[in-house]
Amino acid sequence: MARHIPDIEALVETGVPNEEQTDAIDSIKELGDIFRFKLFTADGRLSLVSDDVSTAEYKGTSDVVDPEPERVARTGAAVVDVFDGTQKANRPDLYAEAYVPLLDEAGQPLGVVEVYVDQTATARYFKDSFQTFGLMLMLFCGAIFILPSLAYYLQRVLAERSRKDAEFLARFDPLTGLMNRREFAVQAEAYVEQGNLSVACYLDLDHFKTINDTHGHAVGDAFLSHIASILQKNCRKEDLIARFGGDEFVIGFHRVSLEQAANRVRTILKSCAEQIDIDDASFAGTVSIGLAEIKPGNDVETILRNADTALYYAKSSGRNNFAIYGDEMGEELKERYKLESRIRQATEDRDFEIYFQPLVSSKDQQVTGHEALLRLSDGDGNFIPPAVFIPVAENLGLIDEIGAWTIHAAIQQVSKARHDKVLAINLSSIQFESGELVDTVRDALDAANFPAHQLELEITESLLLADSTFVEMQIDSLREMGVRIAMDDFGTGFSSLSYLWKYGFDRLKIDRSFVAALDENSERSREIIESVVMLGSRLKMKITAEGVETPEQSKFLSDLGCDTLQGYLYGRPAPLVAEDQHIEPVTSATLGKAG
C-alpha cells in the first residue's frame, strides 16, 4: 500500500481519497482474497474503510481512538486472528483479520492497516483433502468426534501461517528477503551490547537510477536481488545484512578485523562490477562502499553515520570504490559540503563568470577567436580551480544546467562584441547523456544570431571510450548544423586513431604538457608534436597548440605547422573586451604582464 497509493500519509490523516488514490485502492481490493480493509492513524483513529470508497461519501478521520491499532502502531508488532463468519452477515465462512503497521522508509509508523482476508477457499482445500480420510474414519472410528478437532487444527494452522506472513513483512524486505532497517537496528543493538559487532559497511549502487530508466523497473528489481545474493555469498550466517530501502544496503560484520572486512569488500566490489544479463538487458553495475570500525562507546546510530560518511567519501572519490572512516574525513567533508553548497548556489543564481583566452594565428599573430573558460568565485575574492569544481558539479548532476548556461552566455557575449571570431567551448562528457545538447546549442545560436561555423566545441577522448552510437549521433547532428568539433588534449589519453577516422574532427588540440616539455626534452617533444601535426594535416584537420608561454615556443610551433596558438604569451583568461588588438610577441621579461 505504501508503494502503490500516492501520498498515503495525507490519506491516513484525512481519510478522504482523491481520484488517483481511489483507483489505487480499488486495485488493492482486487488482490488475492482481500475483501475489506481499514486505515487507522498512528494514534489509533479510524481514517478510511474500503467499503465506503464506492459511495463517494467519506466521513474523514474519526475522533475515537481504537486501542488495538494504537497498540500495533506503538509496538510495531502485527496482530492476526482467524474467525468463523458463518453466523455473520457479509462475511465469508472463514476469514482472517490482521492489524499490520504501515511504515515509512525510515521504519517509522505512518499508521495501521486492518486487512480482512477470505480464507474460505483455503479451508475448503483442506476439507476436500481430508474428505476421503474423514469418510474412512467415519466408517471405522466414528469421525463425528474427530471433525471438531480437525476444524480447530485447521484454524490454528491458518492463524499461524497468517501471523508468520505478517511478521515477516514487518521485519524483512519482501524483494530481497534481507532484513529491513528496523530489524537491523534491533539486532545490531544487541550485537553492540554483546561486543559482537566489529565493522559496519554501508553500500550504495552507482547510477542505479540510470539502470532503472534505461532498462525498466523490473530489471532494476532483479539487479537489486542480484546484489543481495552477492552480499549473502560474501558474508557468514552470523553477519547482519539489510536493505535500507532504494539502492542502499548495510552489512554488520560479526567479530572480524578491519583488514578482513576490507578483503571481503574488495571481493564484493569485483563481483558487483561483473557483466550481468537480465532478460534482454546486458550491463555492468558498480557499487560504492563505506566501512566503519566499531569503537567502544559507539551506538548503532553513530556506527551507521560513520559508515555513511565513509560511503560519501568513496562516492566523491570516483565511485566503484570503498573508503574506511577516519577522523580526518570530517574536515575534508566539511570542505566538500562547503564547495557543494557554493556550486548549488552559483547554479541557482547564475553566479558563474566566463573568461576568454585569445586564439592567435601562427602566421600573422592576429586574434582569430577565443576559448570560453568557466570561472567560479569562492566568495572571498578567489577563484576555485575548474579541475576542482567541475567534477563535483558532475557528481551533483548540475553540469547539464551549468553547461547549457555557459553555452548561451558565451555565445551572447561574443556575439555582442564581434561577429567574425571563432568561439571555442569545452564540453563535459556528461552533457551528452541527456540527449538535449544539440537543442541547447541550436537554441543558443538562434537566440544570438551567431554563425554555427564560428562555434567550435571541444571534447576529450574519455567521451569516446564507450563507443556510443548515441554520442556519435549527437556529434553528427552538431556537424550538420555547421558547428566544428575539436578533440581536446590529444595525446594524453588513449589517442586511438579510430576516433579521428570515425568522428572526422575539424581540429586537434595539442596538450600543454607537450609544449612545456619542449624546454626539457625538445627533440623528443618535437618528434611527438611533428607527428601530430603531420597526422592532422593528412586528415585535413587544423592544429592548435596550448600552453604557449615563450617566443621561442611560439616560433618553434609555428615552424612545425601549428596554425593556431594559445597560451599566456598572448594573454591570460580575462573578461571579454569590445575590440581585439593586434598581438605583438612579447619577450620572456615581459611575460608576467601579458593578459
Coordinates of C-alpha atoms in Angstrom, one line a residue:
M1 CA 0.0 0.0 0.0
A2 CA 2.9 2.4 0.8
R3 CA 4.3 1.8 -2.6
H4 CA 1.2 2.0 -4.7
I5 CA -1.1 4.5 -3.0
P6 CA 0.3 8.0 -3.8
D7 CA 0.6 10.5 -0.9
I8 CA -0.6 7.8 1.6
E9 CA 0.4 10.0 4.6
A10 CA -2.3 12.5 3.7
L11 CA -4.9 9.8 3.1
V12 CA -4.2 8.3 6.5
E13 CA -4.6 11.7 8.2
T14 CA -7.7 12.9 6.3
G15 CA -9.5 9.7 5.3
V16 CA -10.6 11.4 2.1
P17 CA -9.0 9.8 -1.0
N18 CA -8.6 11.7 -4.3
E19 CA -9.4 10.1 -7.7
E20 CA -5.9 8.7 -8.1
Q21 CA -5.9 7.2 -4.6
T22 CA -9.4 5.8 -5.2
D23 CA -8.2 3.9 -8.3
A24 CA -5.2 2.5 -6.3
I25 CA -7.5 1.4 -3.5
D26 CA -9.8 -0.4 -6.0
S27 CA -6.8 -2.2 -7.5
I28 CA -5.6 -3.3 -4.0
K29 CA -9.1 -4.7 -3.1
E30 CA -8.7 -6.9 -6.2
L31 CA -5.5 -8.6 -4.9
G32 CA -5.9 -12.2 -3.8
D33 CA -8.7 -12.8 -1.3
I34 CA -8.8 -9.3 0.4
F35 CA -12.4 -8.3 0.7
R36 CA -12.1 -5.3 3.0
F37 CA -9.6 -3.1 4.8
K38 CA -9.5 -0.2 7.1
L39 CA -6.9 2.6 7.6
F40 CA -6.1 3.9 11.0
T41 CA -3.8 6.8 12.0
A42 CA -0.7 6.1 14.1
D43 CA -2.7 7.1 17.2
G44 CA -5.5 4.6 16.5
R45 CA -8.2 6.7 15.0
L46 CA -10.2 5.2 12.1
S47 CA -9.4 7.0 8.9
L48 CA -10.9 5.0 6.0
V49 CA -13.0 1.9 5.3
S50 CA -12.7 0.3 1.9
D51 CA -16.4 -0.3 1.8
D52 CA -17.0 3.4 1.7
V53 CA -14.8 4.1 -1.3
S54 CA -17.6 3.2 -3.8
T55 CA -20.2 5.5 -2.2
A56 CA -18.3 8.8 -2.7
E57 CA -19.4 9.8 0.8
Y58 CA -16.3 10.0 3.0
K59 CA -16.6 10.5 6.7
G60 CA -13.0 11.6 7.3
T61 CA -10.9 10.6 10.3
S62 CA -12.7 9.5 13.5
D63 CA -12.1 11.2 16.8
V64 CA -12.4 7.9 18.7
V65 CA -9.2 6.0 19.4
D66 CA -9.3 2.3 18.8
P67 CA -6.8 0.7 21.3
E68 CA -5.9 -2.3 19.1
P69 CA -4.4 -0.3 16.1
E70 CA -2.9 2.2 18.5
R71 CA -1.0 -0.7 20.3
V72 CA 0.1 -2.2 16.9
A73 CA 1.5 1.2 15.8
R74 CA 3.2 1.8 19.1
T75 CA 4.8 -1.7 19.4
G76 CA 5.3 -2.4 15.7
A77 CA 4.0 -6.0 16.2
A78 CA 1.3 -7.3 13.9
V79 CA -1.8 -8.9 15.4
V80 CA -3.6 -11.7 13.4
D81 CA -6.8 -13.6 14.3
V82 CA -9.0 -16.1 12.3
F83 CA -12.8 -16.0 12.7
D84 CA -15.8 -18.2 11.8
G85 CA -18.0 -16.0 9.7
T86 CA -20.9 -18.4 9.1
Q87 CA -23.2 -16.6 11.5
K88 CA -22.2 -13.1 10.5
A89 CA -23.7 -11.0 7.7
N90 CA -21.5 -10.0 4.8
R91 CA -18.6 -12.3 6.0
P92 CA -17.0 -15.3 4.4
D93 CA -17.4 -18.7 6.2
L94 CA -13.8 -18.3 7.4
Y95 CA -11.7 -15.2 7.3
A96 CA -8.5 -13.7 8.8
E97 CA -8.4 -10.3 10.4
A98 CA -4.9 -8.7 10.7
Y99 CA -3.6 -5.4 12.1
V100 CA -0.3 -4.6 10.4
P101 CA 1.8 -1.5 11.0
L102 CA 2.3 0.7 7.9
L103 CA 5.9 2.0 8.0
D104 CA 7.8 4.7 6.0
E105 CA 11.2 4.2 4.6
A106 CA 12.8 5.1 7.9
G107 CA 10.9 2.4 9.8
Q108 CA 8.5 4.9 11.5
P109 CA 4.8 4.2 11.7
L110 CA 2.6 6.1 9.2
G111 CA -0.5 4.3 10.6
V112 CA -2.1 0.8 10.8
V113 CA -4.0 -1.2 8.1
E114 CA -6.6 -3.7 9.2
V115 CA -7.0 -6.3 6.5
Y116 CA -9.8 -8.8 6.1
V117 CA -8.8 -11.9 4.1
D118 CA -11.2 -14.6 2.9
Q119 CA -9.8 -18.0 4.0
T120 CA -12.8 -20.0 2.8
A121 CA -11.1 -21.4 -0.3
T122 CA -8.1 -22.5 1.8
A123 CA -10.3 -24.1 4.3
R124 CA -12.3 -25.8 1.5
Y125 CA -9.0 -27.2 0.2
F126 CA -8.1 -28.7 3.5
K127 CA -11.5 -30.1 4.0
D128 CA -11.5 -31.6 0.5
S129 CA -8.1 -33.1 1.2
F130 CA -9.4 -34.7 4.3
Q131 CA -12.7 -35.8 3.0
T132 CA -11.7 -39.3 1.9
F133 CA -9.8 -39.8 5.2
G134 CA -12.8 -38.5 7.1
L135 CA -15.2 -41.0 5.4
M136 CA -12.8 -43.8 6.3
L137 CA -12.7 -42.6 9.9
M138 CA -16.5 -42.4 10.0
L139 CA -16.8 -46.0 8.8
F140 CA -14.2 -47.3 11.2
C141 CA -13.9 -44.9 14.1
G142 CA -16.9 -42.6 14.2
A143 CA -15.4 -39.5 12.5
I144 CA -18.1 -37.3 14.1
F145 CA -15.9 -37.0 17.2
I146 CA -12.8 -36.1 15.2
L147 CA -14.1 -33.4 12.9
P148 CA -14.2 -30.7 15.5
S149 CA -10.6 -31.4 16.3
L150 CA -9.7 -31.2 12.7
A151 CA -11.5 -27.9 12.3
Y152 CA -9.8 -26.5 15.4
Y153 CA -6.4 -27.7 14.0
L154 CA -7.1 -26.1 10.6
Q155 CA -8.0 -22.8 12.3
R156 CA -4.7 -22.8 14.2
V157 CA -2.7 -23.6 11.1
L158 CA -4.2 -20.8 9.2
A159 CA -3.8 -18.4 12.0
E160 CA -0.1 -19.4 12.5
R161 CA 0.6 -19.0 8.8
S162 CA -1.1 -15.6 8.6
R163 CA 0.8 -14.5 11.7
K164 CA 4.2 -15.6 10.2
D165 CA 3.4 -13.8 6.9
A166 CA 2.6 -10.6 8.7
E167 CA 5.6 -10.9 11.0
F168 CA 7.9 -11.4 8.0
L169 CA 6.7 -8.3 6.2
A170 CA 7.2 -6.3 9.4
R171 CA 10.8 -7.4 9.7
F172 CA 12.2 -8.2 6.3
D173 CA 12.4 -6.7 2.8
P174 CA 10.0 -8.5 0.5
L175 CA 12.1 -8.1 -2.6
T176 CA 15.4 -9.4 -1.4
G177 CA 14.5 -11.3 1.8
L178 CA 17.1 -9.3 3.7
M179 CA 16.4 -7.5 7.0
N180 CA 14.8 -4.1 6.8
R181 CA 16.1 -1.0 8.5
R182 CA 14.0 -1.6 11.7
E183 CA 15.1 -5.2 12.1
F184 CA 18.7 -4.4 11.5
A185 CA 18.6 -1.7 14.2
V186 CA 17.2 -4.1 16.7
Q187 CA 19.7 -6.9 16.0
A188 CA 22.7 -4.5 15.7
E189 CA 21.9 -3.0 19.1
A190 CA 22.0 -6.5 20.6
Y191 CA 25.3 -7.2 18.8
V192 CA 26.8 -4.0 20.1
E193 CA 25.8 -4.8 23.7
Q194 CA 27.4 -8.2 23.4
G195 CA 30.5 -6.9 21.7
N196 CA 29.9 -8.9 18.6
L197 CA 29.7 -6.1 16.0
S198 CA 33.2 -5.2 14.8
V199 CA 32.8 -3.5 11.4
A200 CA 29.8 -1.8 9.7
C201 CA 29.5 -1.5 6.0
Y202 CA 27.3 0.9 4.1
L203 CA 26.8 0.1 0.4
D204 CA 25.1 2.2 -2.4
L205 CA 24.6 1.3 -6.1
D206 CA 26.3 3.7 -8.5
H207 CA 23.9 5.3 -11.0
F208 CA 21.1 3.0 -10.2
K209 CA 18.5 5.5 -11.5
T210 CA 20.2 5.2 -14.9
I211 CA 19.7 1.4 -14.8
N212 CA 16.0 1.8 -13.9
D213 CA 15.4 4.5 -16.5
T214 CA 17.3 2.6 -19.3
H215 CA 16.1 -1.0 -18.7
G216 CA 12.9 -0.6 -16.6
H217 CA 12.0 -1.2 -13.0
A218 CA 11.6 -5.0 -13.4
V219 CA 15.3 -5.2 -14.4
G220 CA 16.2 -2.8 -11.6
D221 CA 14.5 -5.0 -9.1
A222 CA 16.2 -8.1 -10.5
F223 CA 19.5 -6.3 -10.2
L224 CA 18.8 -5.4 -6.5
S225 CA 18.2 -9.1 -5.8
H226 CA 21.4 -9.9 -7.7
I227 CA 23.4 -7.5 -5.4
A228 CA 21.7 -9.0 -2.3
S229 CA 22.8 -12.5 -3.4
I230 CA 26.4 -11.3 -3.8
L231 CA 26.3 -9.9 -0.3
Q232 CA 25.0 -13.1 1.1
K233 CA 27.7 -15.2 -0.6
N234 CA 30.4 -13.0 0.9
C235 CA 29.0 -12.9 4.4
R236 CA 28.7 -15.6 7.1
K237 CA 25.4 -16.6 8.7
E238 CA 26.2 -14.6 11.8
D239 CA 26.7 -11.4 9.9
L240 CA 23.9 -8.9 9.6
I241 CA 22.7 -8.0 6.1
A242 CA 19.9 -5.5 5.4
R243 CA 18.4 -3.4 2.7
F244 CA 17.6 0.0 4.0
G245 CA 15.4 0.9 1.0
G246 CA 16.0 2.0 -2.5
D247 CA 19.5 1.0 -3.5
E248 CA 21.1 1.1 -0.1
F249 CA 22.4 -2.0 1.7
V250 CA 24.1 -2.3 5.1
I251 CA 26.3 -5.1 6.5
G252 CA 27.2 -5.6 10.1
F253 CA 30.3 -7.9 10.3
H254 CA 30.5 -10.2 13.3
R255 CA 33.9 -10.3 15.0
V256 CA 36.2 -9.7 12.1
S257 CA 39.2 -7.4 11.8
L258 CA 39.1 -4.3 9.7
E259 CA 41.6 -5.9 7.3
Q260 CA 39.4 -9.0 6.9
A261 CA 36.3 -6.8 6.3
A262 CA 38.2 -4.8 3.7
N263 CA 39.2 -8.0 1.9
R264 CA 35.5 -9.1 1.7
V265 CA 34.5 -5.7 0.4
R266 CA 37.1 -5.9 -2.4
T267 CA 35.5 -9.2 -3.4
I268 CA 32.1 -7.6 -3.3
L269 CA 33.2 -4.7 -5.4
K270 CA 34.7 -7.1 -8.0
S271 CA 31.6 -9.3 -8.1
C272 CA 29.2 -6.4 -8.4
A273 CA 31.1 -4.9 -11.4
E274 CA 30.9 -8.1 -13.5
Q275 CA 28.7 -8.1 -16.5
I276 CA 25.2 -9.4 -15.9
D277 CA 22.4 -10.5 -18.2
I278 CA 18.8 -9.9 -17.1
D279 CA 16.0 -10.6 -19.5
D280 CA 17.2 -8.9 -22.7
A281 CA 19.4 -6.4 -20.9
S282 CA 23.2 -6.8 -20.6
F283 CA 25.1 -4.4 -18.4
A284 CA 27.6 -3.9 -15.6
G285 CA 26.7 -2.0 -12.5
T286 CA 29.1 -0.8 -9.8
V287 CA 28.8 0.0 -6.1
S288 CA 30.4 2.3 -3.6
I289 CA 31.1 1.2 -0.1
G290 CA 31.9 2.9 3.2
L291 CA 33.4 1.0 6.1
A292 CA 33.5 2.0 9.8
E293 CA 35.3 0.1 12.6
I294 CA 33.2 -0.2 15.8
K295 CA 34.9 1.5 18.7
P296 CA 33.9 1.3 22.4
G297 CA 31.0 3.6 23.2
N298 CA 29.6 3.7 19.7
D299 CA 25.9 3.2 19.4
V300 CA 24.1 2.0 16.3
E301 CA 23.2 5.5 15.1
T302 CA 26.9 6.6 15.4
I303 CA 28.1 3.5 13.7
L304 CA 25.8 3.9 10.7
R305 CA 26.6 7.7 10.5
N306 CA 30.3 6.9 10.3
A307 CA 29.8 4.2 7.7
D308 CA 27.6 6.6 5.7
T309 CA 30.3 9.3 5.9
A310 CA 32.9 6.9 4.5
L311 CA 30.4 5.9 1.7
Y312 CA 30.0 9.6 0.8
Y313 CA 33.8 9.9 0.7
A314 CA 34.1 6.9 -1.6
K315 CA 31.5 8.3 -4.0
S316 CA 33.2 11.7 -4.1
S317 CA 36.5 9.9 -4.9
G318 CA 35.2 8.4 -8.1
R319 CA 32.7 5.6 -7.2
N320 CA 33.3 1.9 -7.7
N321 CA 35.5 2.0 -4.6
F322 CA 35.4 1.8 -0.9
A323 CA 36.6 4.1 1.9
I324 CA 37.3 3.5 5.6
Y325 CA 36.1 6.0 8.0
G326 CA 38.7 8.2 9.7
D327 CA 38.5 11.4 11.8
E328 CA 40.3 13.3 9.0
M329 CA 37.2 12.7 6.8
G330 CA 35.3 15.2 9.0
E331 CA 37.3 18.2 7.9
E332 CA 37.5 17.1 4.3
L333 CA 33.8 16.5 4.1
K334 CA 33.1 19.9 5.6
E335 CA 35.1 21.4 2.8
R336 CA 33.3 19.2 0.3
Y337 CA 29.9 20.3 1.7
K338 CA 31.0 23.9 1.5
L339 CA 32.0 23.5 -2.1
E340 CA 28.8 21.7 -3.0
S341 CA 26.8 24.5 -1.4
R342 CA 28.7 27.1 -3.3
I343 CA 28.1 25.3 -6.6
R344 CA 24.4 24.8 -5.9
Q345 CA 24.1 28.5 -5.0
A346 CA 26.0 29.6 -8.1
T347 CA 23.9 27.4 -10.3
E348 CA 20.7 28.7 -8.9
D349 CA 21.8 32.4 -9.0
R350 CA 23.8 32.1 -12.3
D351 CA 26.8 33.3 -10.3
F352 CA 29.5 32.0 -12.6
E353 CA 31.8 34.1 -14.8
I354 CA 33.1 33.4 -18.2
Y355 CA 36.7 34.4 -19.1
F356 CA 38.1 34.3 -22.6
Q357 CA 41.6 33.4 -23.7
P358 CA 42.8 34.5 -27.2
L359 CA 43.4 32.1 -30.0
V360 CA 46.1 33.5 -32.3
S361 CA 47.1 32.7 -35.8
S362 CA 50.6 31.5 -36.1
K363 CA 51.1 33.3 -39.4
D364 CA 50.4 36.9 -38.5
Q365 CA 49.8 36.9 -34.8
Q366 CA 46.2 38.1 -35.2
V367 CA 43.5 37.0 -32.8
T368 CA 41.2 34.6 -34.7
G369 CA 39.0 33.7 -31.8
H370 CA 38.7 33.0 -28.1
E371 CA 38.2 29.9 -25.8
A372 CA 35.5 30.4 -23.2
L373 CA 36.6 29.3 -19.7
L374 CA 34.2 29.0 -16.8
R375 CA 35.2 30.6 -13.5
L376 CA 33.6 30.3 -10.0
S377 CA 34.5 32.6 -7.1
D378 CA 34.7 31.2 -3.6
G379 CA 33.0 34.3 -2.2
D380 CA 36.2 35.6 -0.8
G381 CA 37.6 37.1 -4.0
N382 CA 39.5 33.9 -5.1
F383 CA 38.6 31.6 -7.9
I384 CA 38.0 27.8 -7.4
P385 CA 40.0 25.9 -10.0
P386 CA 37.8 24.3 -12.7
A387 CA 39.6 21.0 -12.1
V388 CA 38.1 21.1 -8.6
F389 CA 34.6 22.3 -9.0
I390 CA 33.7 20.8 -12.4
P391 CA 33.9 17.1 -11.2
V392 CA 31.9 18.0 -8.1
A393 CA 29.2 19.6 -10.3
E394 CA 29.2 16.5 -12.5
N395 CA 28.6 14.3 -9.4
L396 CA 25.8 16.6 -8.2
G397 CA 24.1 16.3 -11.5
L398 CA 24.3 20.0 -12.2
I399 CA 26.7 20.0 -15.1
D400 CA 23.9 19.9 -17.7
E401 CA 22.4 23.1 -16.3
I402 CA 25.8 24.8 -15.9
G403 CA 26.9 23.7 -19.3
A404 CA 23.7 25.0 -21.0
W405 CA 24.1 28.4 -19.3
T406 CA 27.8 28.6 -20.3
I407 CA 26.9 27.9 -24.0
H408 CA 24.2 30.5 -24.1
A409 CA 26.2 33.2 -22.1
A410 CA 29.4 32.7 -24.0
I411 CA 27.7 32.9 -27.4
Q412 CA 25.8 36.0 -26.3
Q413 CA 28.9 37.8 -25.1
V414 CA 31.0 37.1 -28.2
S415 CA 28.1 37.9 -30.5
K416 CA 27.7 41.4 -28.9
A417 CA 31.4 42.1 -29.0
R418 CA 32.3 40.8 -32.5
H419 CA 30.9 38.6 -35.3
D420 CA 33.9 37.5 -37.1
K421 CA 35.8 35.5 -34.5
V422 CA 35.8 31.8 -33.5
L423 CA 34.4 30.8 -30.1
A424 CA 35.7 27.6 -28.6
I425 CA 33.8 26.0 -25.7
N426 CA 34.8 22.9 -23.7
L427 CA 32.1 20.2 -23.1
S428 CA 31.8 17.7 -20.3
S429 CA 31.1 14.1 -21.5
I430 CA 28.0 14.1 -19.1
Q431 CA 26.4 16.8 -21.3
F432 CA 25.8 14.1 -24.0
E433 CA 23.9 11.8 -21.6
S434 CA 20.6 13.6 -21.6
G435 CA 20.3 14.0 -25.4
E436 CA 19.5 17.7 -25.0
L437 CA 22.9 19.1 -26.1
V438 CA 22.0 19.5 -29.8
D439 CA 18.9 21.5 -29.0
T440 CA 20.7 23.6 -26.4
V441 CA 23.4 24.6 -29.0
R442 CA 20.8 25.3 -31.7
D443 CA 18.7 27.5 -29.4
A444 CA 21.8 29.4 -28.3
L445 CA 23.0 30.1 -31.9
D446 CA 19.5 31.2 -32.9
A447 CA 19.0 33.5 -29.9
A448 CA 22.3 35.3 -30.6
N449 CA 22.1 35.0 -34.4
F450 CA 25.6 33.6 -34.2
P451 CA 27.0 31.7 -37.2
A452 CA 27.3 28.0 -36.5
H453 CA 30.6 27.6 -38.3
Q454 CA 32.3 30.1 -35.9
L455 CA 31.4 27.8 -32.9
E456 CA 33.9 25.1 -32.0
L457 CA 33.0 22.6 -29.4
E458 CA 35.9 20.7 -27.7
I459 CA 35.5 17.2 -26.4
T460 CA 38.0 14.8 -24.8
E461 CA 38.8 11.2 -25.7
S462 CA 37.1 9.9 -22.5
L463 CA 33.7 10.7 -24.1
L464 CA 34.5 8.3 -26.9
L465 CA 35.7 5.3 -24.9
A466 CA 32.2 3.8 -24.7
D467 CA 31.9 3.9 -28.5
S468 CA 28.3 5.0 -28.0
T469 CA 26.0 5.3 -31.1
F470 CA 24.0 7.9 -29.0
V471 CA 27.1 10.1 -28.7
E472 CA 28.0 9.6 -32.4
M473 CA 24.5 10.7 -33.5
Q474 CA 24.8 13.9 -31.5
I475 CA 28.2 14.8 -32.8
D476 CA 26.9 14.2 -36.4
S477 CA 23.9 16.4 -35.7
L478 CA 26.2 19.2 -34.5
R479 CA 28.4 19.0 -37.5
E480 CA 25.4 19.0 -39.8
M481 CA 24.4 22.3 -38.2
G482 CA 27.8 23.7 -39.2
V483 CA 29.4 23.5 -35.7
R484 CA 33.0 22.5 -35.7
I485 CA 34.2 19.7 -33.4
A486 CA 37.7 19.6 -31.8
M487 CA 39.5 16.9 -29.9
D488 CA 41.0 18.5 -26.8
D489 CA 44.1 17.3 -25.0
F490 CA 45.1 15.0 -27.9
G491 CA 47.8 12.6 -27.0
T492 CA 47.2 12.5 -23.2
G493 CA 44.7 9.7 -23.2
F494 CA 44.3 6.6 -25.4
S495 CA 44.7 8.6 -28.6
S496 CA 43.0 6.0 -30.8
L497 CA 43.4 6.7 -34.5
S498 CA 40.0 5.1 -34.9
Y499 CA 38.4 8.1 -33.2
L500 CA 39.9 10.5 -35.7
W501 CA 38.7 8.4 -38.6
K502 CA 35.3 7.7 -37.2
Y503 CA 34.3 11.1 -35.9
G504 CA 36.1 13.3 -38.5
F505 CA 37.2 16.1 -36.2
D506 CA 37.8 19.5 -37.5
R507 CA 40.7 20.3 -35.1
L508 CA 43.2 18.7 -32.8
K509 CA 44.5 20.5 -29.8
I510 CA 48.0 19.5 -28.6
D511 CA 48.0 19.4 -24.8
R512 CA 50.1 22.0 -22.9
S513 CA 52.2 19.2 -21.4
F514 CA 53.9 18.5 -24.7
V515 CA 54.6 22.2 -25.3
A516 CA 56.0 22.6 -21.8
A517 CA 58.3 19.6 -22.4
L518 CA 60.0 21.5 -25.3
D519 CA 62.1 23.2 -22.7
E520 CA 63.2 20.0 -21.1
N521 CA 63.4 17.5 -24.0
S522 CA 63.0 19.5 -27.1
E523 CA 64.0 16.7 -29.5
R524 CA 61.5 14.1 -28.1
S525 CA 58.7 16.7 -27.8
R526 CA 59.4 18.0 -31.3
E527 CA 59.0 14.5 -32.7
I528 CA 55.7 14.0 -31.0
I529 CA 54.3 17.3 -31.9
E530 CA 55.6 17.0 -35.5
S531 CA 53.8 13.6 -35.8
V532 CA 50.5 15.0 -34.5
V533 CA 50.8 18.0 -37.0
M534 CA 51.5 15.6 -39.8
L535 CA 48.6 13.3 -38.9
G536 CA 46.2 16.3 -38.7
S537 CA 47.4 17.6 -42.0
R538 CA 46.9 14.3 -43.7
L539 CA 43.3 14.1 -42.3
K540 CA 42.7 17.8 -43.2
M541 CA 42.4 18.9 -39.6
K542 CA 43.6 22.2 -38.1
I543 CA 46.1 22.1 -35.2
T544 CA 46.0 24.2 -32.0
A545 CA 48.9 24.2 -29.6
E546 CA 48.0 25.1 -26.0
G547 CA 50.3 26.4 -23.2
V548 CA 52.5 28.7 -25.3
E549 CA 54.4 30.8 -22.9
T550 CA 57.6 31.9 -24.6
P551 CA 58.5 33.5 -28.0
E552 CA 60.8 30.5 -28.6
Q553 CA 57.9 28.1 -28.2
S554 CA 55.8 30.2 -30.5
K555 CA 58.3 30.2 -33.3
F556 CA 59.1 26.5 -32.8
L557 CA 55.4 25.5 -33.1
S558 CA 54.7 27.9 -36.0
D559 CA 57.6 26.4 -37.9
L560 CA 56.2 22.9 -37.3
G561 CA 52.9 23.8 -38.8
C562 CA 50.5 24.6 -35.9
D563 CA 48.1 27.1 -37.4
T564 CA 46.7 28.3 -34.0
L565 CA 48.5 29.1 -30.8
Q566 CA 47.1 29.7 -27.3
G567 CA 48.8 30.5 -24.0
Y568 CA 50.0 33.1 -21.6
L569 CA 52.3 34.6 -24.2
Y570 CA 49.2 36.0 -25.9
G571 CA 47.0 36.7 -23.0
R572 CA 45.7 35.1 -19.8
P573 CA 42.0 34.3 -19.5
A574 CA 40.1 37.5 -18.8
P575 CA 36.6 39.1 -19.3
L576 CA 35.9 39.9 -23.0
V577 CA 36.8 43.4 -24.3
A578 CA 35.0 45.2 -27.0
E579 CA 37.8 45.3 -29.5
D580 CA 40.6 42.9 -30.4
Q581 CA 44.0 44.3 -30.7
H582 CA 47.0 43.1 -32.7
I583 CA 49.1 40.7 -30.6
E584 CA 52.7 41.6 -30.6
P585 CA 55.1 38.8 -29.5
V586 CA 56.5 39.6 -26.1
T587 CA 59.8 38.7 -24.5
S588 CA 60.3 36.4 -21.5
A589 CA 61.0 39.5 -19.4
T590 CA 57.5 41.0 -20.1
L591 CA 55.7 37.7 -19.9
G592 CA 54.4 38.4 -16.4
K593 CA 52.5 41.4 -17.7
A594 CA 50.7 39.6 -20.5
G595 CA 46.9 39.4 -20.3

